[in-house]
Amino acid sequence: MMQEILRAYEERPRHTVRNIIVVSVILFLTIWSTDVINYPGLFENGLDIAKNIFKALFNPSWNLLFSLQVDGIPLLMFQTLGIAFLGTLLGAVLSFPFAFLTARNIVGKFNIIGSTIISIIRSFPFFLIALMFVRVSGPGPMTGVLTIGVLSIGMISKMYIEVIEDIDPSILQSLDALGATRYQKIRYGIMPQLTASIISVIIYRFEINVKNATVLGIVGAGGIGVTLLTAMNAGRWRDTAAALWGIIVVVLIVDYFSTKIRRRLVGGRQ
């Protein structure tokens, strides 16, 4: 079931013309309705800031963009990727017990307990979790890792559950008939059915977490977000543009390779 869902998503029709029309209509209505906005500061300051950032995108701080110093964009993006990777790994590991305690074919009607815990975790806003961990572990990359890890549990657990509930029971029944031990049933009956889908889920969540990790610096959780926020507050628009270009390039690269890998894992187009 999980593989069919992911394959259907990858092969979904691309309604390009329709999407362009919808976006154009929304943009037109947005512009048309601006005359009812009664907030002078938006046009006095906001538009000037947007204009400065847009101009700086064509002439970013090249020294900062390619600097290999600790405060350079490459190393900050590497730190951001590290936060996303370790946080995703933490969330993937912590999600296993929640998933097995919630899958109906494992615990039956008692799955309500695990389902309730997962729903509670999913209900916490992103920045609230980050602020809580800033108080617990202090500002820094570790806070980002913990935030990403906890934030990932809800989604990864849900997708794990779909995979576990889609296990072919006939394989386990055959292993039972052969007298297989519990370990052998897990090793040869369950894991071969789960591995590809679980890896695909983890990669997909990593793709999302890279984007989340870029803004964690706003609350002091490390990564490129610290430089981005500092540069914007100081009005250093070229530094702001350099940070934005670093984020754009890394996100595009991660999106490209994660899509390629997931397509191979689910047997889609290569």
XYZ file of C-alpha atoms in Angstrom:
270
model
C 0.000 0.000 0.000
C 2.759 2.415 0.952
C 4.621 1.770 -2.291
C 1.445 2.346 -4.312
C 0.848 5.669 -2.541
C 4.399 6.897 -3.180
C 4.316 5.687 -6.795
C 0.967 7.408 -7.394
C 2.407 10.633 -5.959
C 5.451 10.478 -8.226
C 3.306 9.677 -11.286
C 0.546 12.179 -10.542
C -0.501 14.289 -13.558
C 1.205 17.653 -13.795
C -1.582 20.152 -14.507
C 0.833 22.903 -15.525
C -1.624 25.098 -17.435
C -4.270 24.813 -14.735
C -1.740 25.629 -12.006
C -0.515 28.695 -13.896
C -4.101 29.924 -14.282
C -4.866 29.371 -10.588
C -1.689 31.156 -9.461
C -2.379 34.036 -11.867
C -5.923 34.458 -10.540
C -4.717 34.403 -6.924
C -1.973 36.925 -7.731
C -4.466 39.193 -9.513
C -6.932 39.068 -6.609
C -4.133 39.736 -4.123
C -2.939 42.810 -6.014
C -6.509 44.005 -6.579
C -7.313 43.776 -2.854
C -4.262 45.730 -1.653
C -6.227 48.993 -1.596
C -8.174 47.793 1.472
C -5.013 47.204 3.518
C -4.651 50.006 6.024
C -1.116 49.511 7.268
C 1.263 52.254 6.134
C 4.316 50.502 7.572
C 3.907 47.678 5.096
C 4.522 49.976 2.150
C 6.901 52.376 3.870
C 9.293 49.707 5.155
C 8.265 46.280 3.906
C 8.419 47.052 0.207
C 11.785 48.783 0.596
C 13.187 45.737 2.398
C 11.786 43.390 -0.241
C 13.264 45.567 -2.996
C 16.687 45.628 -1.330
C 16.725 41.845 -0.882
C 15.600 41.293 -4.476
C 18.337 43.561 -5.820
C 20.923 41.893 -3.580
C 20.019 38.464 -4.983
C 21.720 39.509 -8.221
C 24.796 40.747 -6.375
C 25.204 38.748 -3.144
C 28.235 38.857 -0.889
C 30.473 36.554 -2.912
C 33.118 36.429 -0.189
C 30.580 35.141 2.331
C 28.965 32.799 -0.196
C 32.208 30.978 -0.987
C 34.113 31.522 2.259
C 35.410 28.383 3.965
C 35.620 30.134 7.322
C 33.421 29.064 10.226
C 30.917 31.832 9.435
C 30.952 31.134 5.686
C 27.838 29.920 3.889
C 29.265 26.492 2.831
C 30.112 25.434 6.396
C 26.877 26.861 7.781
C 24.882 24.904 5.192
C 26.925 21.808 6.048
C 25.968 22.334 9.694
C 22.333 22.758 8.661
C 22.456 19.492 6.704
C 24.027 17.813 9.735
C 21.213 19.050 11.976
C 18.618 17.774 9.500
C 20.363 14.406 9.047
C 20.913 13.663 12.747
C 17.446 14.916 13.636
C 15.875 12.717 10.960
C 17.904 9.731 12.167
C 16.797 10.365 15.758
C 13.170 10.674 14.710
C 13.384 7.533 12.560
C 14.730 5.468 15.477
C 12.252 6.848 18.028
C 9.359 6.232 15.628
C 9.856 2.443 15.553
C 8.352 1.658 18.997
C 5.485 4.098 18.415
C 4.712 2.497 15.053
C 4.789 -1.094 16.322
C 2.628 -0.126 19.326
C 0.082 1.500 17.015
C -0.132 -0.910 14.066
C -3.454 -2.761 14.230
C -1.991 -6.038 12.993
C 0.501 -5.997 15.903
C -1.440 -4.780 18.958
C -5.051 -4.982 17.762
C -7.542 -2.751 19.566
C -4.850 -1.485 21.948
C -3.455 0.675 19.126
C -5.459 3.588 20.542
C -2.699 4.168 23.120
C 0.079 4.643 20.581
C -2.231 6.579 18.261
C -3.071 9.037 21.045
C 0.600 9.602 21.898
C 1.458 10.236 18.233
C -1.449 12.689 17.895
C -0.254 14.606 20.968
C 3.273 14.858 19.538
C 1.913 16.040 16.174
C -0.158 18.744 17.873
C 2.877 20.722 19.110
C 3.841 23.628 16.810
C 7.322 23.592 15.291
C 8.626 26.730 16.992
C 7.150 25.767 20.371
C 9.188 22.544 20.351
C 12.295 24.504 19.364
C 11.803 27.056 22.160
C 11.303 24.264 24.697
C 14.599 22.633 23.738
C 16.396 25.992 23.752
C 15.447 26.203 27.424
C 16.493 22.587 28.058
C 19.797 22.313 26.181
C 20.614 25.952 25.423
C 21.161 27.566 22.019
C 23.152 25.582 19.467
C 23.023 22.759 16.920
C 22.058 20.132 19.524
C 18.806 22.001 20.092
C 18.169 21.815 16.360
C 18.809 18.063 16.297
C 16.424 17.437 19.209
C 13.750 19.669 17.690
C 13.950 17.990 14.280
C 13.960 14.557 15.927
C 10.819 15.107 17.997
C 9.100 16.951 15.163
C 9.732 13.993 12.832
C 8.176 11.360 15.093
C 4.584 12.189 14.196
C 4.932 11.932 10.430
C 7.445 9.065 10.314
C 5.407 6.997 12.787
C 2.269 7.444 10.703
C 4.054 6.292 7.550
C 5.750 3.402 9.373
C 2.323 2.241 10.534
C 1.066 2.152 6.946
C 4.062 0.026 5.959
C 3.744 -2.372 8.916
C 0.013 -2.870 8.405
C 0.703 -3.685 4.743
C 2.920 -6.685 5.600
C 1.981 -9.882 3.746
C 0.875 -12.267 6.545
C 1.276 -15.364 4.360
C 5.068 -15.066 4.549
C 5.008 -15.110 8.349
C 2.596 -18.033 8.303
C 4.978 -19.958 6.044
C 7.891 -19.258 8.380
C 5.775 -20.409 11.331
C 5.085 -23.660 9.500
C 8.831 -24.143 9.013
C 9.453 -23.642 12.744
C 11.273 -20.315 12.384
C 12.268 -18.468 15.540
C 11.006 -14.946 16.319
C 14.336 -13.469 15.190
C 14.214 -15.432 11.933
C 10.671 -14.233 11.268
C 11.745 -10.629 11.794
C 14.953 -11.073 9.787
C 13.537 -12.999 6.831
C 9.808 -12.283 6.951
C 9.282 -8.727 8.166
C 12.404 -6.685 7.407
C 12.608 -7.567 3.666
C 9.076 -6.216 3.312
C 9.771 -3.051 5.305
C 13.290 -1.980 4.396
C 12.729 -0.243 1.042
C 9.602 1.597 2.184
C 11.167 2.660 5.489
C 14.259 4.048 3.755
C 11.993 5.914 1.332
C 10.048 7.414 4.244
C 13.245 8.500 6.012
C 14.629 10.138 2.863
C 11.357 11.965 2.280
C 11.349 13.261 5.854
C 15.003 14.316 5.530
C 14.025 16.402 2.512
C 11.414 18.194 4.632
C 13.773 18.567 7.594
C 16.440 20.294 5.502
C 13.921 23.070 4.872
C 12.885 23.146 8.527
C 16.500 23.281 9.703
C 17.189 26.423 7.670
C 14.897 28.486 9.902
C 15.817 26.968 13.265
C 18.473 29.627 13.777
C 15.701 32.153 14.328
C 15.158 30.641 17.785
C 18.849 29.947 18.403
C 18.933 26.321 17.282
C 21.970 26.603 14.998
C 22.430 26.416 11.254
C 22.192 28.986 8.479
C 19.159 30.621 10.095
C 21.348 32.481 12.596
C 23.325 34.209 9.838
C 20.163 34.936 7.858
C 18.392 36.538 10.819
C 21.457 38.524 11.919
C 22.062 39.855 8.410
C 18.433 40.907 7.961
C 18.269 42.648 11.344
C 21.465 44.562 10.532
C 20.281 45.512 7.045
C 23.170 43.657 5.377
C 21.197 42.716 2.289
C 24.091 41.229 0.335
C 24.845 38.881 3.233
C 21.136 38.072 3.399
C 21.151 37.253 -0.308
C 24.214 35.028 0.108
C 22.439 33.034 2.823
C 19.307 32.753 0.672
C 21.318 31.473 -2.298
C 22.973 28.894 -0.077
C 19.568 27.688 1.119
C 18.104 27.617 -2.398
C 20.974 25.633 -3.907
C 21.137 23.053 -1.109
C 17.356 22.537 -1.000
C 17.221 22.037 -4.782
C 20.080 19.515 -4.673
C 18.517 17.575 -1.794
C 15.105 17.575 -3.493
C 16.593 16.288 -6.749
C 18.570 13.411 -5.268
C 15.904 12.406 -2.741
C 13.339 12.147 -5.536
C 15.708 10.018 -7.627
C 16.451 7.656 -4.736
C 12.809 7.312 -3.699
C 11.768 6.516 -7.260
C 14.289 3.701 -7.377
C 13.184 2.369 -4.012
C 9.491 2.241 -4.932
C 10.198 0.903 -8.419
C 9.121 4.045 -10.244
C 10.631 5.667 -13.285
C 14.415 6.000 -13.231
